[in-house]
């Protein structure tokens, strides 16, 4: 039996969980584990040598990771259609953009959580937020038609990235200057899959 390892607060894990709900996947249980850049649970490190989440354990093969591999595998196995062939490159690019936003946002969180404030590296923190800001601008400028189209993994990933900004970096006010994206997210965030996976 497969099992999804992760933490409810992780945007990458949430992406996989939302995907599973949207795809109607009910036979893959979720098991909470603790991950940390300083070393997480041994059960996670044994499943994924990188110690990162999500990780999908399997009886018939090695553990699958990272989030894009997990969601692509589940999409193929359950024929969910969330990577539609007619726009697969756009979907993958949008997902990569969202994952990059998550990476930058998690990096900021880790810097502030695991290092004393007097040694926070401000230029690095600013550089991480700049990646997010540029991505928000790009989403507002050129991705709204895709986001408003039929459901795919790009949309799920963007929604999870924006929700994580609300969770950890609400003081940044990402909605400022992005009215169309904010309106889209308000609608998407009301989906049962998002409500059920809210940390």
GROMACS .gro file of C-alpha atoms in nm:
model
  199
    1UNK     CA    1   0.000   0.000   0.000
    2UNK     CA    2   0.119   0.350  -0.079
    3UNK     CA    3   0.147   0.615   0.191
    4UNK     CA    4   0.206   0.991   0.162
    5UNK     CA    5   0.454   1.122   0.418
    6UNK     CA    6   0.443   1.488   0.504
    7UNK     CA    7   0.352   1.779   0.727
    8UNK     CA    8   0.019   1.964   0.695
    9UNK     CA    9   0.195   2.303   0.699
   10UNK     CA   10   0.418   2.227   0.400
   11UNK     CA   11   0.290   2.386   0.077
   12UNK     CA   12   0.451   2.105  -0.124
   13UNK     CA   13   0.269   1.842   0.079
   14UNK     CA   14  -0.054   2.037   0.055
   15UNK     CA   15  -0.018   2.042  -0.323
   16UNK     CA   16  -0.010   1.663  -0.329
   17UNK     CA   17  -0.300   1.636  -0.087
   18UNK     CA   18  -0.517   1.880  -0.283
   19UNK     CA   19  -0.434   1.691  -0.602
   20UNK     CA   20  -0.541   1.363  -0.442
   21UNK     CA   21  -0.873   1.508  -0.329
   22UNK     CA   22  -0.942   1.665  -0.669
   23UNK     CA   23  -0.855   1.334  -0.838
   24UNK     CA   24  -1.074   1.131  -0.602
   25UNK     CA   25  -0.779   0.931  -0.469
   26UNK     CA   26  -0.893   0.782  -0.139
   27UNK     CA   27  -0.670   0.476  -0.093
   28UNK     CA   28  -0.342   0.657  -0.017
   29UNK     CA   29  -0.326   0.742   0.355
   30UNK     CA   30  -0.147   1.049   0.485
   31UNK     CA   31   0.112   1.004   0.759
   32UNK     CA   32   0.246   1.308   0.942
   33UNK     CA   33   0.624   1.328   0.981
   34UNK     CA   34   0.861   1.602   1.090
   35UNK     CA   35   1.101   1.739   0.831
   36UNK     CA   36   1.375   1.992   0.899
   37UNK     CA   37   1.681   2.125   0.717
   38UNK     CA   38   1.866   2.044   1.039
   39UNK     CA   39   1.751   1.683   1.033
   40UNK     CA   40   1.401   1.537   1.056
   41UNK     CA   41   1.247   1.208   1.163
   42UNK     CA   42   1.449   0.896   1.091
   43UNK     CA   43   1.147   0.732   0.930
   44UNK     CA   44   1.140   1.012   0.671
   45UNK     CA   45   1.516   1.007   0.618
   46UNK     CA   46   1.499   0.633   0.563
   47UNK     CA   47   1.227   0.676   0.301
   48UNK     CA   48   1.384   0.980   0.131
   49UNK     CA   49   1.759   1.029   0.184
   50UNK     CA   50   1.713   1.403   0.123
   51UNK     CA   51   1.480   1.421   0.423
   52UNK     CA   52   1.227   1.624   0.226
   53UNK     CA   53   0.850   1.608   0.199
   54UNK     CA   54   0.627   1.494   0.046
   55UNK     CA   55   0.748   1.141  -0.005
   56UNK     CA   56   0.529   0.862  -0.141
   57UNK     CA   57   0.620   0.516  -0.013
   58UNK     CA   58   0.530   0.210  -0.221
   59UNK     CA   59   0.529  -0.165  -0.168
   60UNK     CA   60   0.627  -0.232  -0.529
   61UNK     CA   61   0.919   0.008  -0.566
   62UNK     CA   62   1.135   0.274  -0.405
   63UNK     CA   63   0.988   0.583  -0.242
   64UNK     CA   64   0.893   0.859  -0.486
   65UNK     CA   65   0.979   1.226  -0.424
   66UNK     CA   66   0.972   1.539  -0.473
   67UNK     CA   67   0.624   1.693  -0.500
   68UNK     CA   68   0.625   1.723  -0.881
   69UNK     CA   69   0.727   1.360  -0.917
   70UNK     CA   70   0.465   1.250  -0.664
   71UNK     CA   71   0.181   1.438  -0.833
   72UNK     CA   72   0.286   1.330  -1.181
   73UNK     CA   73   0.305   0.967  -1.068
   74UNK     CA   74  -0.037   0.977  -0.903
   75UNK     CA   75  -0.187   1.156  -1.201
   76UNK     CA   76  -0.063   0.884  -1.433
   77UNK     CA   77  -0.156   0.596  -1.204
   78UNK     CA   78  -0.510   0.719  -1.143
   79UNK     CA   79  -0.556   0.879  -1.487
   80UNK     CA   80  -0.662   1.205  -1.324
   81UNK     CA   81  -0.593   1.423  -1.629
   82UNK     CA   82  -0.434   1.708  -1.431
   83UNK     CA   83  -0.142   1.725  -1.678
   84UNK     CA   84  -0.351   1.763  -1.995
   85UNK     CA   85  -0.148   1.681  -2.310
   86UNK     CA   86  -0.286   1.979  -2.501
   87UNK     CA   87  -0.128   2.224  -2.257
   88UNK     CA   88   0.119   2.011  -2.064
   89UNK     CA   89   0.415   2.248  -2.108
   90UNK     CA   90   0.216   2.544  -1.981
   91UNK     CA   91   0.089   2.336  -1.687
   92UNK     CA   92   0.440   2.220  -1.599
   93UNK     CA   93   0.581   2.572  -1.629
   94UNK     CA   94   0.307   2.714  -1.409
   95UNK     CA   95   0.369   2.438  -1.154
   96UNK     CA   96   0.743   2.509  -1.163
   97UNK     CA   97   0.675   2.879  -1.106
   98UNK     CA   98   0.457   2.799  -0.806
   99UNK     CA   99   0.713   2.552  -0.670
  100UNK     CA  100   0.983   2.819  -0.703
  101UNK     CA  101   0.766   3.059  -0.504
  102UNK     CA  102   0.722   2.792  -0.238
  103UNK     CA  103   1.097   2.727  -0.229
  104UNK     CA  104   1.172   3.095  -0.177
  105UNK     CA  105   0.900   3.137   0.085
  106UNK     CA  106   1.013   2.829   0.279
  107UNK     CA  107   1.374   2.951   0.262
  108UNK     CA  108   1.269   3.279   0.424
  109UNK     CA  109   1.079   3.087   0.691
  110UNK     CA  110   1.377   2.863   0.763
  111UNK     CA  111   1.620   3.156   0.781
  112UNK     CA  112   1.407   3.326   1.043
  113UNK     CA  113   1.322   3.007   1.233
  114UNK     CA  114   1.664   2.844   1.253
  115UNK     CA  115   1.905   3.138   1.277
  116UNK     CA  116   1.926   3.405   1.547
  117UNK     CA  117   1.784   3.738   1.431
  118UNK     CA  118   2.118   3.916   1.466
  119UNK     CA  119   2.268   3.697   1.193
  120UNK     CA  120   1.979   3.699   0.947
  121UNK     CA  121   2.124   3.781   0.604
  122UNK     CA  122   1.900   4.061   0.481
  123UNK     CA  123   2.024   4.067   0.117
  124UNK     CA  124   1.951   3.696   0.087
  125UNK     CA  125   1.604   3.737   0.240
  126UNK     CA  126   1.535   4.026   0.001
  127UNK     CA  127   1.652   3.815  -0.291
  128UNK     CA  128   1.417   3.533  -0.198
  129UNK     CA  129   1.122   3.769  -0.177
  130UNK     CA  130   1.221   3.927  -0.510
  131UNK     CA  131   1.171   3.585  -0.675
  132UNK     CA  132   0.822   3.571  -0.529
  133UNK     CA  133   0.740   3.929  -0.629
  134UNK     CA  134   0.850   3.870  -0.988
  135UNK     CA  135   0.645   3.552  -1.002
  136UNK     CA  136   0.335   3.729  -0.868
  137UNK     CA  137   0.375   3.995  -1.137
  138UNK     CA  138   0.412   3.729  -1.406
  139UNK     CA  139   0.103   3.542  -1.286
  140UNK     CA  140  -0.102   3.862  -1.289
  141UNK     CA  141   0.032   3.968  -1.629
  142UNK     CA  142   0.032   3.652  -1.838
  143UNK     CA  143  -0.119   3.352  -1.662
  144UNK     CA  144  -0.471   3.456  -1.564
  145UNK     CA  145  -0.637   3.297  -1.867
  146UNK     CA  146  -0.470   2.964  -1.786
  147UNK     CA  147  -0.555   2.990  -1.418
  148UNK     CA  148  -0.918   3.053  -1.509
  149UNK     CA  149  -0.936   2.752  -1.743
  150UNK     CA  150  -1.003   2.384  -1.673
  151UNK     CA  151  -0.844   2.251  -1.354
  152UNK     CA  152  -0.484   2.130  -1.377
  153UNK     CA  153  -0.178   2.089  -1.156
  154UNK     CA  154  -0.051   2.436  -1.237
  155UNK     CA  155  -0.358   2.590  -1.077
  156UNK     CA  156  -0.335   2.364  -0.772
  157UNK     CA  157   0.032   2.452  -0.723
  158UNK     CA  158  -0.028   2.826  -0.753
  159UNK     CA  159  -0.314   2.811  -0.502
  160UNK     CA  160  -0.096   2.625  -0.252
  161UNK     CA  161   0.188   2.874  -0.300
  162UNK     CA  162  -0.041   3.172  -0.239
  163UNK     CA  163  -0.197   3.004   0.064
  164UNK     CA  164   0.152   2.953   0.209
  165UNK     CA  165   0.227   3.322   0.162
  166UNK     CA  166  -0.085   3.394   0.367
  167UNK     CA  167   0.024   3.145   0.632
  168UNK     CA  168   0.386   3.252   0.679
  169UNK     CA  169   0.433   3.590   0.509
  170UNK     CA  170   0.101   3.770   0.537
  171UNK     CA  171   0.284   4.091   0.634
  172UNK     CA  172   0.416   4.116   0.277
  173UNK     CA  173   0.069   4.182   0.137
  174UNK     CA  174   0.107   3.982  -0.184
  175UNK     CA  175  -0.240   4.089  -0.302
  176UNK     CA  176  -0.126   4.450  -0.348
  177UNK     CA  177  -0.093   4.514  -0.720
  178UNK     CA  178  -0.237   4.173  -0.810
  179UNK     CA  179  -0.616   4.217  -0.808
  180UNK     CA  180  -0.697   3.953  -1.070
  181UNK     CA  181  -0.478   3.694  -0.898
  182UNK     CA  182  -0.630   3.780  -0.559
  183UNK     CA  183  -0.984   3.737  -0.698
  184UNK     CA  184  -0.892   3.405  -0.857
  185UNK     CA  185  -0.734   3.279  -0.536
  186UNK     CA  186  -1.038   3.376  -0.328
  187UNK     CA  187  -1.251   3.153  -0.551
  188UNK     CA  188  -1.004   2.866  -0.569
  189UNK     CA  189  -0.934   2.874  -0.196
  190UNK     CA  190  -1.302   2.804  -0.130
  191UNK     CA  191  -1.282   2.465  -0.303
  192UNK     CA  192  -1.341   2.173  -0.064
  193UNK     CA  193  -0.993   2.038  -0.141
  194UNK     CA  194  -0.835   2.360  -0.014
  195UNK     CA  195  -1.064   2.391   0.286
  196UNK     CA  196  -1.000   2.030   0.389
  197UNK     CA  197  -0.620   2.066   0.370
  198UNK     CA  198  -0.584   2.407   0.536
  199UNK     CA  199  -0.304   2.387   0.798
   0.00000   0.00000   0.00000
